[in-house]
């Protein structure tokens, strides 16, 4: 993970880097650091510490002008988050500063073979990079030294590098971790994500793996690892500045929960012409040609994948499997004859998914990415991609991307379905029903105060509701730190019911008539053992004491509604406990390490 921002130009490097890092904090927020050159002297200052970018801002010296710098916000992989392990890292003689996103797999080997005499300050894998570049810079040009170092590194890296002896240049390179250039007449930004460039650049250049960039004021050269110039594409930044601000909301998560009806309407506008679905022909063809779909995803996107499986199998009669990306990458199941691999990822950068994509591509299989970030690695590298149009999702806990993913999966499944529903109308109904739930958020906050009083909690459901329970429980545990499990309601009695004691909160999701009675009898079993039960059900099957009743929609779309109270439950449980809702501990939004 980690976020990188670097700048060389005529503007205030400190402002661009600090603001950029704030926008990249979703990538990690264990520590932050910046190296800046004083415009009036050749002096470089480094400020870095454990903690957030706001803390970095408070310890940074604002008394000098700077037009060259590199900054970093960290999600720790090697070494605890402390001042010494924070980036930038400096080379042994102090000539080079380096910030890094990624993991160097062979750093121990490099230490023991190439850097035997070097004294290391930190526990990081990154420090070897700074030392290696310096070591090679004695024998060759800096560009060659960086490329030589790249050739030795195994693993993933996006790097921004300053040579303190040549402040007219800034260097960058990458392999597997994302990196791009934000370009402008008065300077160039290096960043992990285009969001860092919004407001400063209107165009950007995404960088390919194993490329090296030399920036010289307003111009740049992109080369491959052997130093040959490579062609590149300049793209327009089309992110609206207001979409990446909180506006009237106290948290991004609350804003993003509230945006869900609008997101569904945007998807309808994007993918419908009247009542007809308009999709890239190749996408529909790829699905239709396959004999089995393999959904590969992680976290919330995987939970959306489970709903997708129900949609593909029940609407379109296509067999579908869902795989945990990190397992699939190195332990592939027996495959069908004509598989299609569907990678679902909000960020489009999740390393576990990319490892799987690389594997199946090497075997010649077809792939489709469903993502929120059309410029992402997974979108670029799959055969086809479908954009979910959720708009930037900033809160670490995914909300609107989940509903958007399900809506897209419904549209894909519908394309092959013989079910005659008016999809546009049904999805519009879902958007209105979500608004009805949003109107009840204060009431849900009260329920949270009454019911979520313990350190643990269970969500139970059957069929498609069970998959909603998986997402509901992930949401609750990741931001409120309440230990929560999503359970198939009928499975509790086979062991886990032993954990139920007086006042254990058990939340049931019941949206399917066919399993209504069964789930309710499982609820009785836990109630009689002291559990405090809270029920989310649909109007047509609700009972008088169910606490949260939602509208009836096309049954397979009910997960789009049942998740909304669950998102609010998680939000208010975290708010009640005073936690940092948008940046929960130990997590990062974009998980670019395996
Ligand atoms: O960007 P992706 O959708 O690939 O990310 C996958 C997971 O890391 C992500 O969904 C994670 O589980 C979220 N924190 C859930 O809210």
Coordinates of C-alpha atoms and ligand atoms in Angstrom, one line a residue:
X1 CA 0.0 0.0 0.0
X2 CA 1.4 3.4 0.9
X3 CA 1.0 6.7 -1.0
X4 CA 3.7 8.5 -2.8
X5 CA 3.7 12.2 -4.0
X6 CA 6.7 14.0 -5.5
X7 CA 7.0 17.3 -7.2
X8 CA 9.5 19.3 -9.2
X9 CA 8.4 22.7 -10.7
X10 CA 7.7 26.3 -10.1
X11 CA 4.9 25.9 -7.6
X12 CA 5.0 25.3 -3.8
X13 CA 6.2 21.6 -3.5
X14 CA 5.2 21.4 0.1
X15 CA 1.6 22.4 -0.5
X16 CA 1.2 20.0 -3.4
X17 CA 2.8 17.1 -1.6
X18 CA 1.0 17.6 1.8
X19 CA -2.4 18.0 0.1
X20 CA -1.6 15.1 -2.2
X21 CA -0.7 12.9 0.8
X22 CA -3.9 13.8 2.5
X23 CA -5.8 12.5 -0.5
X24 CA -3.7 9.4 -0.6
X25 CA -4.0 8.6 3.1
X26 CA -6.6 6.0 2.2
X27 CA -3.5 3.9 1.1
X28 CA -2.1 3.8 4.6
X29 CA -1.8 6.1 7.6
X30 CA 0.7 4.5 10.0
X31 CA 3.3 7.2 9.4
X32 CA 4.1 10.0 7.0
X33 CA 7.2 11.9 5.8
X34 CA 8.5 14.5 3.4
X35 CA 11.9 15.6 2.1
X36 CA 12.0 19.2 0.7
X37 CA 14.7 21.3 -0.9
X38 CA 15.0 24.9 0.1
X39 CA 14.8 27.0 -3.1
X40 CA 17.3 29.5 -1.8
X41 CA 20.0 27.1 -0.8
X42 CA 21.0 23.6 -1.6
X43 CA 19.8 22.4 1.8
X44 CA 17.3 19.5 2.1
X45 CA 15.1 19.1 5.1
X46 CA 13.3 15.9 6.2
X47 CA 10.3 15.7 8.4
X48 CA 8.8 12.3 9.3
X49 CA 7.1 10.6 12.1
X50 CA 4.6 8.0 13.2
X51 CA 1.0 9.2 12.7
X52 CA -1.1 10.9 10.2
X53 CA -0.4 13.5 7.5
X54 CA -2.1 16.1 9.8
X55 CA 0.7 15.4 12.3
X56 CA 3.3 15.6 9.5
X57 CA 1.9 19.0 8.5
X58 CA 2.3 20.2 12.1
X59 CA 5.9 19.2 12.3
X60 CA 6.9 20.5 8.9
X61 CA 8.9 23.7 8.7
X62 CA 7.0 26.3 6.7
X63 CA 9.6 29.1 6.8
X64 CA 11.3 28.3 3.5
X65 CA 10.2 28.0 -0.1
X66 CA 10.5 24.7 -1.8
X67 CA 9.9 23.6 -5.4
X68 CA 11.3 20.0 -5.1
X69 CA 10.2 17.3 -2.7
X70 CA 9.0 13.8 -2.2
X71 CA 6.4 12.6 0.4
X72 CA 5.0 9.4 1.7
X73 CA 2.1 8.0 3.7
X74 CA 2.8 4.5 5.0
X75 CA 1.0 1.3 5.7
X76 CA 3.7 -0.7 7.5
X77 CA 4.9 -4.0 6.0
X78 CA 8.5 -4.2 7.3
X79 CA 9.2 -2.7 10.7
X80 CA 6.8 -1.1 13.2
X81 CA 5.4 2.3 12.4
X82 CA 7.9 4.6 14.1
X83 CA 9.9 7.7 13.1
X84 CA 13.0 5.7 11.9
X85 CA 11.0 3.3 9.7
X86 CA 9.0 6.2 8.2
X87 CA 9.9 7.3 4.6
X88 CA 11.8 9.1 3.0
X89 CA 14.8 6.9 3.5
X90 CA 18.3 8.3 3.0
X91 CA 21.3 6.6 1.4
X92 CA 24.4 5.9 3.5
X93 CA 26.3 9.0 2.5
X94 CA 23.1 11.1 2.5
X95 CA 23.0 11.7 -1.3
X96 CA 19.7 10.0 -2.2
X97 CA 16.2 10.2 -0.7
X98 CA 13.7 7.5 -1.6
X99 CA 10.0 6.9 -0.9
X100 CA 8.6 3.5 -1.8
X101 CA 5.3 1.8 -2.1
X102 CA 5.5 -2.0 -2.4
X103 CA 7.4 -4.9 -1.0
X104 CA 11.0 -6.0 -2.0
X105 CA 10.9 -9.7 -1.7
X106 CA 14.7 -10.2 -1.9
X107 CA 15.8 -7.3 0.4
X108 CA 17.5 -9.7 2.9
X109 CA 19.5 -11.3 0.1
X110 CA 20.5 -7.9 -1.3
X111 CA 21.6 -6.8 2.2
X112 CA 23.8 -9.9 2.6
X113 CA 25.2 -10.0 -0.9
X114 CA 25.5 -6.4 -2.2
X115 CA 25.4 -4.3 0.9
X116 CA 27.5 -6.4 3.4
X117 CA 29.3 -3.4 4.8
X118 CA 26.4 -1.0 5.0
X119 CA 24.9 0.0 8.4
X120 CA 21.2 0.0 8.2
X121 CA 19.1 2.5 10.2
X122 CA 15.6 1.1 9.8
X123 CA 13.9 -2.3 9.6
X124 CA 12.4 -1.5 6.2
X125 CA 13.0 -3.3 2.9
X126 CA 13.1 0.2 1.3
X127 CA 16.4 1.2 2.7
X128 CA 18.3 -1.2 0.5
X129 CA 17.1 0.7 -2.5
X130 CA 18.6 4.0 -1.3
X131 CA 21.9 2.3 -0.5
X132 CA 22.1 0.4 -3.8
X133 CA 21.4 3.5 -5.9
X134 CA 24.1 5.4 -4.1
X135 CA 26.5 2.6 -4.4
X136 CA 26.1 2.3 -8.2
X137 CA 26.1 6.1 -8.6
X138 CA 29.9 6.0 -8.1
X139 CA 30.3 4.0 -11.2
X140 CA 27.6 5.2 -13.6
X141 CA 25.1 8.0 -14.2
X142 CA 22.2 8.4 -11.7
X143 CA 19.7 7.2 -14.3
X144 CA 21.8 4.1 -14.9
X145 CA 22.3 3.5 -11.2
X146 CA 18.5 3.6 -10.6
X147 CA 17.9 1.2 -13.6
X148 CA 20.7 -1.1 -12.4
X149 CA 19.0 -1.1 -8.9
X150 CA 15.6 -1.9 -10.6
X151 CA 17.2 -4.9 -12.3
X152 CA 18.1 -6.3 -8.9
X153 CA 14.8 -5.8 -7.1
X154 CA 12.3 -8.6 -6.9
X155 CA 8.8 -7.8 -5.8
X156 CA 6.7 -4.6 -6.2
X157 CA 7.8 -1.1 -6.1
X158 CA 6.8 2.5 -7.0
X159 CA 9.6 4.8 -6.2
X160 CA 10.3 8.5 -6.2
X161 CA 13.9 9.4 -5.8
X162 CA 15.8 12.7 -5.2
X163 CA 19.5 13.2 -5.9
X164 CA 20.6 15.9 -3.5
X165 CA 23.6 16.7 -5.8
X166 CA 21.3 17.5 -8.7
X167 CA 18.1 19.3 -7.5
X168 CA 17.1 20.0 -11.1
X169 CA 16.0 16.4 -11.5
X170 CA 13.5 14.1 -9.9
X171 CA 13.3 10.4 -10.7
X172 CA 10.7 7.7 -10.5
X173 CA 10.2 4.0 -11.4
X174 CA 7.7 1.3 -10.9
X175 CA 7.0 -2.4 -11.0
X176 CA 3.6 -3.8 -10.0
X177 CA 2.7 -0.9 -7.7
X178 CA 0.8 2.0 -9.3
X179 CA 2.5 5.2 -10.2
X180 CA 1.7 8.1 -12.6
X181 CA 2.8 11.5 -13.6
X182 CA 0.5 14.6 -13.3
X183 CA 1.6 17.0 -15.9
X184 CA 1.4 20.7 -16.1
X185 CA 3.3 23.6 -17.7
X186 CA 4.8 24.7 -14.4
X187 CA 5.8 21.4 -13.0
X188 CA 5.4 17.6 -12.8
X189 CA 3.9 15.5 -10.0
X190 CA 4.7 11.9 -9.3
X191 CA 1.8 10.1 -7.5
X192 CA 0.4 6.8 -6.6
X193 CA -3.1 7.9 -7.6
X194 CA -4.5 10.6 -9.8
X195 CA -6.5 11.9 -6.9
X196 CA -3.2 13.6 -5.6
X197 CA -3.1 15.6 -8.8
X198 CA -6.7 16.9 -8.9
X199 CA -6.6 20.7 -8.8
X200 CA -3.0 20.9 -9.9
X201 CA -2.8 18.9 -13.2
X202 CA -5.5 18.4 -15.8
X203 CA -3.6 15.6 -17.6
X204 CA -1.7 12.5 -16.4
X205 CA 0.5 9.7 -17.8
X206 CA -0.1 6.2 -16.2
X207 CA 3.2 4.4 -16.0
X208 CA 3.8 0.8 -17.1
X209 CA 5.6 -1.8 -15.1
X210 CA 9.4 -1.7 -15.3
X211 CA 9.5 1.9 -16.5
X212 CA 11.9 4.6 -15.3
X213 CA 11.1 8.3 -15.5
X214 CA 13.5 11.3 -15.4
X215 CA 11.9 14.6 -14.7
X216 CA 13.6 17.8 -15.5
X217 CA 11.4 20.8 -14.6
X218 CA 8.4 20.7 -17.0
X219 CA 9.7 17.9 -19.2
X220 CA 10.0 14.2 -18.6
X221 CA 11.5 11.1 -20.3
X222 CA 10.1 7.7 -19.8
X223 CA 12.4 4.7 -20.5
X224 CA 12.4 1.0 -20.1
X225 CA 14.9 -0.7 -17.8
X226 CA 17.6 -0.8 -20.4
X227 CA 17.3 2.9 -21.1
X228 CA 15.3 2.9 -24.3
X229 CA 12.6 5.6 -24.5
X230 CA 9.1 4.1 -24.4
X231 CA 5.9 5.6 -25.9
X232 CA 3.3 6.7 -23.5
X233 CA -0.3 7.9 -23.4
X234 CA -1.4 11.3 -22.0
X235 CA -4.9 11.1 -20.4
X236 CA -7.3 13.7 -19.1
X237 CA -8.1 13.8 -15.4
X238 CA -11.8 13.7 -15.1
X239 CA -12.3 13.6 -11.4
X240 CA -14.5 16.4 -10.0
X241 CA -12.7 18.2 -7.1
X242 CA -16.0 18.2 -5.1
X243 CA -16.3 14.4 -5.3
X244 CA -13.2 14.0 -3.2
X245 CA -14.3 16.4 -0.4
X246 CA -16.6 15.5 2.5
X247 CA -18.9 18.5 2.0
X248 CA -21.6 18.8 4.6
X249 CA -21.0 15.3 6.0
X250 CA -19.0 14.5 9.1
X251 CA -17.4 11.4 7.5
X252 CA -16.8 10.2 4.0
X253 CA -18.5 6.9 5.0
X254 CA -21.7 8.7 5.8
X255 CA -21.5 10.7 2.6
X256 CA -20.9 7.5 0.6
X257 CA -23.8 5.6 2.2
X258 CA -26.0 8.5 1.3
X259 CA -24.8 8.6 -2.3
X260 CA -26.0 5.1 -3.1
X261 CA -29.3 6.0 -4.7
X262 CA -27.5 8.6 -6.9
X263 CA -24.9 5.9 -7.9
X264 CA -27.6 3.5 -8.9
X265 CA -29.2 6.3 -11.1
X266 CA -25.8 7.1 -12.6
X267 CA -25.4 3.4 -13.5
X268 CA -28.8 3.3 -15.1
X269 CA -28.0 6.4 -17.2
X270 CA -24.7 4.9 -18.2
X271 CA -25.9 1.4 -19.2
X272 CA -29.4 1.8 -20.4
X273 CA -30.8 3.2 -23.6
X274 CA -34.5 3.4 -22.7
X275 CA -35.3 0.0 -21.4
X276 CA -32.4 -1.7 -23.2
X277 CA -29.1 -2.5 -21.6
X278 CA -26.1 -1.2 -23.5
X279 CA -22.9 -3.0 -22.7
X280 CA -19.7 -3.3 -24.6
X281 CA -20.5 -6.2 -27.0
X282 CA -17.3 -8.1 -26.1
X283 CA -18.2 -8.2 -22.4
X284 CA -21.6 -9.9 -23.0
X285 CA -20.1 -12.1 -25.6
X286 CA -17.3 -13.2 -23.3
X287 CA -19.9 -14.2 -20.6
X288 CA -22.2 -15.9 -23.1
X289 CA -19.3 -18.0 -24.5
X290 CA -18.1 -19.3 -21.2
X291 CA -19.4 -22.5 -19.6
X292 CA -18.5 -21.3 -16.0
X293 CA -17.7 -18.0 -14.4
X294 CA -15.0 -17.7 -11.8
X295 CA -15.3 -14.6 -9.7
X296 CA -12.1 -13.6 -8.0
X297 CA -12.2 -10.8 -5.4
X298 CA -11.3 -9.8 -1.8
X299 CA -13.2 -8.3 1.2
X300 CA -16.3 -6.4 0.3
X301 CA -15.9 -7.0 -3.4
X302 CA -15.9 -10.7 -2.7
X303 CA -19.1 -10.3 -0.8
X304 CA -20.6 -8.6 -3.8
X305 CA -19.2 -11.5 -5.8
X306 CA -21.3 -14.0 -3.7
X307 CA -24.5 -12.0 -4.6
X308 CA -23.2 -12.0 -8.2
X309 CA -23.0 -15.8 -8.1
X310 CA -26.7 -15.9 -7.1
X311 CA -27.6 -13.5 -9.9
X312 CA -25.7 -15.4 -12.6
X313 CA -26.9 -18.8 -11.5
X314 CA -30.5 -17.9 -10.7
X315 CA -31.2 -15.2 -13.5
X316 CA -28.9 -16.4 -16.2
X317 CA -28.4 -20.2 -15.5
X318 CA -24.6 -19.9 -15.8
X319 CA -22.6 -21.8 -13.2
X320 CA -20.5 -19.5 -11.2
X321 CA -17.8 -19.9 -8.4
X322 CA -16.5 -17.3 -6.1
X323 CA -12.8 -17.4 -5.0
X324 CA -10.9 -15.6 -2.3
X325 CA -8.3 -13.8 -4.5
X326 CA -5.3 -14.5 -2.2
X327 CA -6.1 -18.3 -2.3
X328 CA -6.9 -18.5 -5.9
X329 CA -3.7 -16.9 -7.0
X330 CA -1.6 -19.8 -5.8
X331 CA -4.1 -22.7 -5.5
X332 CA -6.3 -22.7 -8.6
X333 CA -9.3 -25.0 -8.6
X334 CA -10.0 -27.6 -11.4
X335 CA -11.3 -25.4 -14.2
X336 CA -14.1 -26.0 -16.7
X337 CA -13.4 -26.1 -20.4
X338 CA -14.4 -22.5 -21.2
X339 CA -13.9 -20.5 -18.1
X340 CA -14.3 -16.7 -17.8
X341 CA -12.5 -15.0 -14.9
X342 CA -14.3 -12.0 -13.4
X343 CA -12.1 -9.8 -11.2
X344 CA -14.2 -7.5 -9.0
X345 CA -12.3 -4.7 -7.3
X346 CA -13.2 -1.2 -6.2
X347 CA -9.7 0.1 -6.5
X348 CA -8.6 -2.1 -9.4
X349 CA -5.2 -2.3 -7.7
X350 CA -5.5 -5.2 -5.2
X351 CA -2.3 -7.2 -5.4
X352 CA -4.0 -10.5 -4.5
X353 CA -6.3 -10.1 -7.6
X354 CA -3.5 -9.1 -9.8
X355 CA -1.5 -12.2 -8.9
X356 CA -4.5 -14.3 -10.0
X357 CA -4.9 -12.3 -13.2
X358 CA -1.2 -12.7 -14.1
X359 CA -1.6 -16.5 -13.6
X360 CA -4.7 -17.0 -15.7
X361 CA -3.4 -14.7 -18.4
X362 CA -0.2 -16.8 -18.6
X363 CA -2.5 -19.8 -19.2
X364 CA -4.3 -18.0 -22.0
X365 CA -7.7 -17.6 -20.3
X366 CA -10.1 -14.7 -20.8
X367 CA -10.7 -12.1 -18.1
X368 CA -13.1 -9.3 -17.2
X369 CA -12.5 -6.7 -14.5
X370 CA -15.4 -4.9 -12.8
X371 CA -13.9 -1.8 -11.1
X372 CA -14.5 1.7 -10.0
X373 CA -11.2 3.0 -11.3
X374 CA -11.1 2.7 -15.1
X375 CA -7.4 3.7 -15.1
X376 CA -6.4 1.0 -12.7
X377 CA -4.0 -1.9 -13.3
X378 CA -6.7 -4.5 -13.3
X379 CA -8.8 -2.5 -15.8
X380 CA -5.8 -2.2 -18.1
X381 CA -4.6 -5.7 -17.9
X382 CA -7.9 -7.7 -18.2
X383 CA -9.3 -8.5 -21.7
X384 CA -12.4 -6.4 -20.9
X385 CA -13.6 -4.1 -18.1
X386 CA -16.8 -2.7 -16.9
X387 CA -16.8 0.5 -14.8
X388 CA -19.1 0.7 -11.8
X389 CA -19.4 4.5 -11.8
X390 CA -19.6 4.8 -8.0
X391 CA -17.4 7.9 -8.0
X392 CA -14.3 8.2 -5.8
X393 CA -14.8 6.1 -2.6
X394 CA -12.6 7.5 0.1
X395 CA -13.7 5.8 3.3
X396 CA -11.8 2.6 3.9
X397 CA -15.0 0.8 4.6
X398 CA -16.5 0.2 1.2
X399 CA -20.2 1.0 0.9
X400 CA -21.3 2.5 -2.4
X401 CA -18.8 0.5 -4.4
X402 CA -20.5 -2.7 -3.0
X403 CA -24.0 -1.7 -4.2
X404 CA -22.6 -0.5 -7.5
X405 CA -20.8 -3.8 -8.0
X406 CA -24.0 -5.7 -7.4
X407 CA -26.0 -3.5 -9.7
X408 CA -23.4 -4.1 -12.5
X409 CA -23.5 -7.9 -11.8
X410 CA -27.3 -7.7 -12.0
X411 CA -27.0 -5.9 -15.4
X412 CA -24.5 -8.5 -16.7
X413 CA -26.7 -11.5 -15.5
X414 CA -29.8 -9.9 -16.9
X415 CA -28.2 -9.7 -20.3
X416 CA -28.3 -13.5 -20.4
X417 CA -31.5 -14.1 -18.5
X418 CA -34.8 -15.4 -19.7
X419 CA -36.5 -13.7 -16.7
X420 CA -38.8 -11.0 -18.0
X421 CA -38.4 -8.2 -15.5
X422 CA -38.2 -4.5 -16.3
X423 CA -34.7 -4.2 -15.0
X424 CA -34.5 -0.4 -15.3
X425 CA -37.8 -0.1 -13.3
X426 CA -36.7 -2.6 -10.7
X427 CA -33.3 -0.8 -10.1
X428 CA -35.1 2.6 -9.9
X429 CA -37.4 1.1 -7.2
X430 CA -34.3 0.0 -5.3
X431 CA -32.9 3.5 -5.4
X432 CA -36.1 4.9 -4.0
X433 CA -36.2 2.2 -1.3
X434 CA -32.6 3.0 -0.3
X435 CA -33.7 6.6 0.2
X436 CA -36.5 5.4 2.5
X437 CA -34.0 3.6 4.6
X438 CA -31.7 6.6 4.7
X439 CA -34.6 8.6 6.1
X440 CA -34.6 6.2 9.1
X441 CA -31.0 6.6 10.0
X442 CA -31.7 8.4 13.3
X443 CA -33.9 5.5 14.4
X444 CA -31.1 3.0 13.4
X445 CA -28.7 5.0 15.6
X446 CA -31.0 4.5 18.5
X447 CA -31.2 0.8 17.9
X448 CA -27.4 0.6 17.8
X449 CA -27.3 2.3 21.3
X450 CA -29.8 -0.2 22.6
X451 CA -28.5 -3.4 21.0
X452 CA -24.8 -3.2 20.3
X453 CA -23.6 -3.1 23.8
X454 CA -21.2 -6.0 23.8
X455 CA -17.7 -6.8 22.4
X456 CA -19.2 -9.4 20.0
X457 CA -22.1 -9.7 17.6
X458 CA -23.6 -12.2 15.1
X459 CA -25.3 -11.6 11.8
X460 CA -27.4 -14.6 10.7
X461 CA -29.3 -15.3 7.5
X462 CA -30.0 -18.0 4.9
X463 CA -29.5 -18.1 1.2
X464 CA -28.8 -14.8 -0.3
X465 CA -29.3 -13.2 3.1
X466 CA -26.4 -15.2 4.4
X467 CA -24.1 -13.4 1.9
X468 CA -25.5 -10.1 3.0
X469 CA -24.6 -11.1 6.5
X470 CA -21.0 -11.6 5.5
X471 CA -20.8 -8.0 4.2
X472 CA -22.8 -6.7 7.2
X473 CA -20.4 -8.3 9.6
X474 CA -17.3 -7.2 7.7
X475 CA -18.6 -3.6 7.8
X476 CA -19.3 -3.8 11.6
X477 CA -16.0 -5.4 12.6
X478 CA -13.7 -3.3 10.4
X479 CA -14.8 0.1 11.8
X480 CA -16.3 -0.6 15.3
X481 CA -13.8 -3.4 16.2
X482 CA -16.8 -5.4 17.6
X483 CA -15.9 -9.0 16.9
X484 CA -18.7 -10.0 14.4
X485 CA -19.4 -13.1 12.4
X486 CA -21.7 -13.5 9.5
X487 CA -23.3 -17.0 9.9
X488 CA -25.5 -19.2 7.9
X489 CA -28.5 -19.2 10.4
X490 CA -28.9 -23.0 10.3
X491 CA -25.3 -23.7 11.0
X492 CA -25.1 -21.9 14.3
X493 CA -26.5 -24.9 16.2
X494 CA -23.6 -27.0 15.0
X495 CA -21.2 -25.5 17.3
X496 CA -21.1 -21.7 17.3
X497 CA -24.3 -21.4 19.3
X498 CA -22.0 -22.2 22.3
X499 CA -20.9 -18.5 22.2
X500 CA -24.4 -17.2 22.7
X501 CA -24.9 -15.8 26.3
X502 CA -27.0 -13.2 28.0
X503 CA -27.4 -10.2 25.8
X504 CA -25.2 -11.3 22.9
X505 CA -26.4 -9.3 20.0
X506 CA -27.7 -11.4 17.1
X507 CA -28.9 -9.5 14.0
X508 CA -31.0 -11.5 11.5
X509 CA -31.5 -10.6 7.8
X510 CA -34.7 -12.0 6.4
X511 CA -35.6 -11.0 2.9
X512 CA -36.6 -14.3 1.2
X513 CA -40.1 -15.8 1.8
X514 CA -38.8 -19.3 1.3
X515 CA -36.5 -19.2 4.3
X516 CA -38.4 -16.8 6.5
X517 CA -39.7 -19.5 8.9
X518 CA -36.4 -21.3 9.1
X519 CA -34.4 -18.2 10.0
X520 CA -37.0 -17.2 12.6
X521 CA -36.7 -20.6 14.3
X522 CA -32.9 -20.2 14.4
X523 CA -33.6 -16.8 16.0
X524 CA -35.8 -18.5 18.6
X525 CA -32.9 -20.9 19.4
X526 CA -30.5 -18.0 20.2
X527 CA -33.2 -16.0 22.0
X528 CA -33.9 -18.9 24.4
X529 CA -30.2 -18.8 25.2
X530 CA -30.2 -15.1 26.2
X531 CA -29.4 -13.4 22.9
X532 CA -30.7 -9.9 22.2
X533 CA -32.1 -10.2 18.7
X534 CA -32.6 -7.4 16.1
X535 CA -34.4 -8.3 12.8
X536 CA -34.1 -6.6 9.4
X537 CA -36.9 -8.0 7.2
X538 CA -38.9 -7.1 4.2
X539 CA -42.4 -5.7 4.4
X540 CA -44.3 -8.6 2.9
X541 CA -42.9 -11.1 5.4
X542 CA -42.2 -9.0 8.4
X543 CA -43.6 -9.6 11.9
X544 CA -44.9 -6.9 14.2
X545 CA -41.8 -6.8 16.4
X546 CA -39.2 -6.8 13.7
X547 CA -37.2 -3.6 14.3
X548 CA -36.1 -2.6 10.7
X549 CA -38.6 -3.2 7.9
X550 CA -37.5 -2.5 4.4
X551 CA -39.4 -2.3 1.1
X552 CA -40.1 -5.3 -1.1
X553 CA -38.1 -5.3 -4.3
X554 CA -37.3 -8.0 -6.9
X555 CA -36.1 -10.7 -4.4
X556 CA -32.6 -11.2 -5.9
X557 CA -32.1 -7.4 -5.5
X558 CA -32.9 -7.4 -1.7
X559 CA -29.2 -7.4 -0.8
X560 CA -29.0 -3.9 -2.2
X561 CA -31.4 -2.9 0.5
X562 CA -30.6 -5.1 3.5
X563 CA -27.0 -3.9 3.4
X564 CA -28.0 -0.2 4.0
X565 CA -29.2 -0.6 7.6
X566 CA -26.1 -2.8 8.2
X567 CA -23.9 0.0 6.9
X568 CA -25.6 2.5 9.3
X569 CA -25.3 0.0 12.2
X570 CA -21.5 -0.2 11.6
X571 CA -21.3 3.6 11.2
X572 CA -23.2 4.4 14.4
X573 CA -21.5 1.7 16.4
X574 CA -18.1 3.2 15.5
X575 CA -19.3 6.7 16.1
X576 CA -20.6 5.7 19.5
X577 CA -17.2 4.3 20.4
X578 CA -15.4 7.4 19.1
X579 CA -13.3 5.6 16.5
X580 CA -11.8 7.0 13.4
X581 CA -14.5 5.9 11.0
X582 CA -12.9 6.7 7.7
X583 CA -9.5 5.4 8.6
X584 CA -9.9 2.3 10.9
X585 CA -6.9 0.9 12.6
X586 CA -4.5 -1.5 10.7
X587 CA -6.3 -1.1 7.4
X588 CA -5.8 0.7 4.1
X589 CA -8.2 1.3 1.2
X590 CA -6.0 0.0 -1.5
X591 CA -4.2 -3.2 -0.6
X592 CA -1.3 -3.4 -3.1
X593 CA 0.7 -6.0 -1.2
X594 CA 0.1 -9.7 -1.3
Ligands
LIG1 O1 -10.3 -2.4 -4.0 P1 -10.8 -3.8 -3.7 O2 -12.3 -3.8 -3.9 O3 -10.1 -4.8 -4.5 O4 -10.5 -4.1 -2.2 C1 -10.8 -5.3 -1.6 C2 -10.8 -5.2 -0.1 O5 -9.6 -4.9 0.4 C3 -11.9 -4.2 0.4 O6 -13.1 -4.5 -0.1 C4 -11.9 -4.2 1.9 O7 -12.4 -5.4 2.4 C5 -12.7 -3.1 2.4 N1 -12.0 -2.4 3.5 C6 -14.1 -3.4 2.9 O8 -14.8 -2.4 3.4

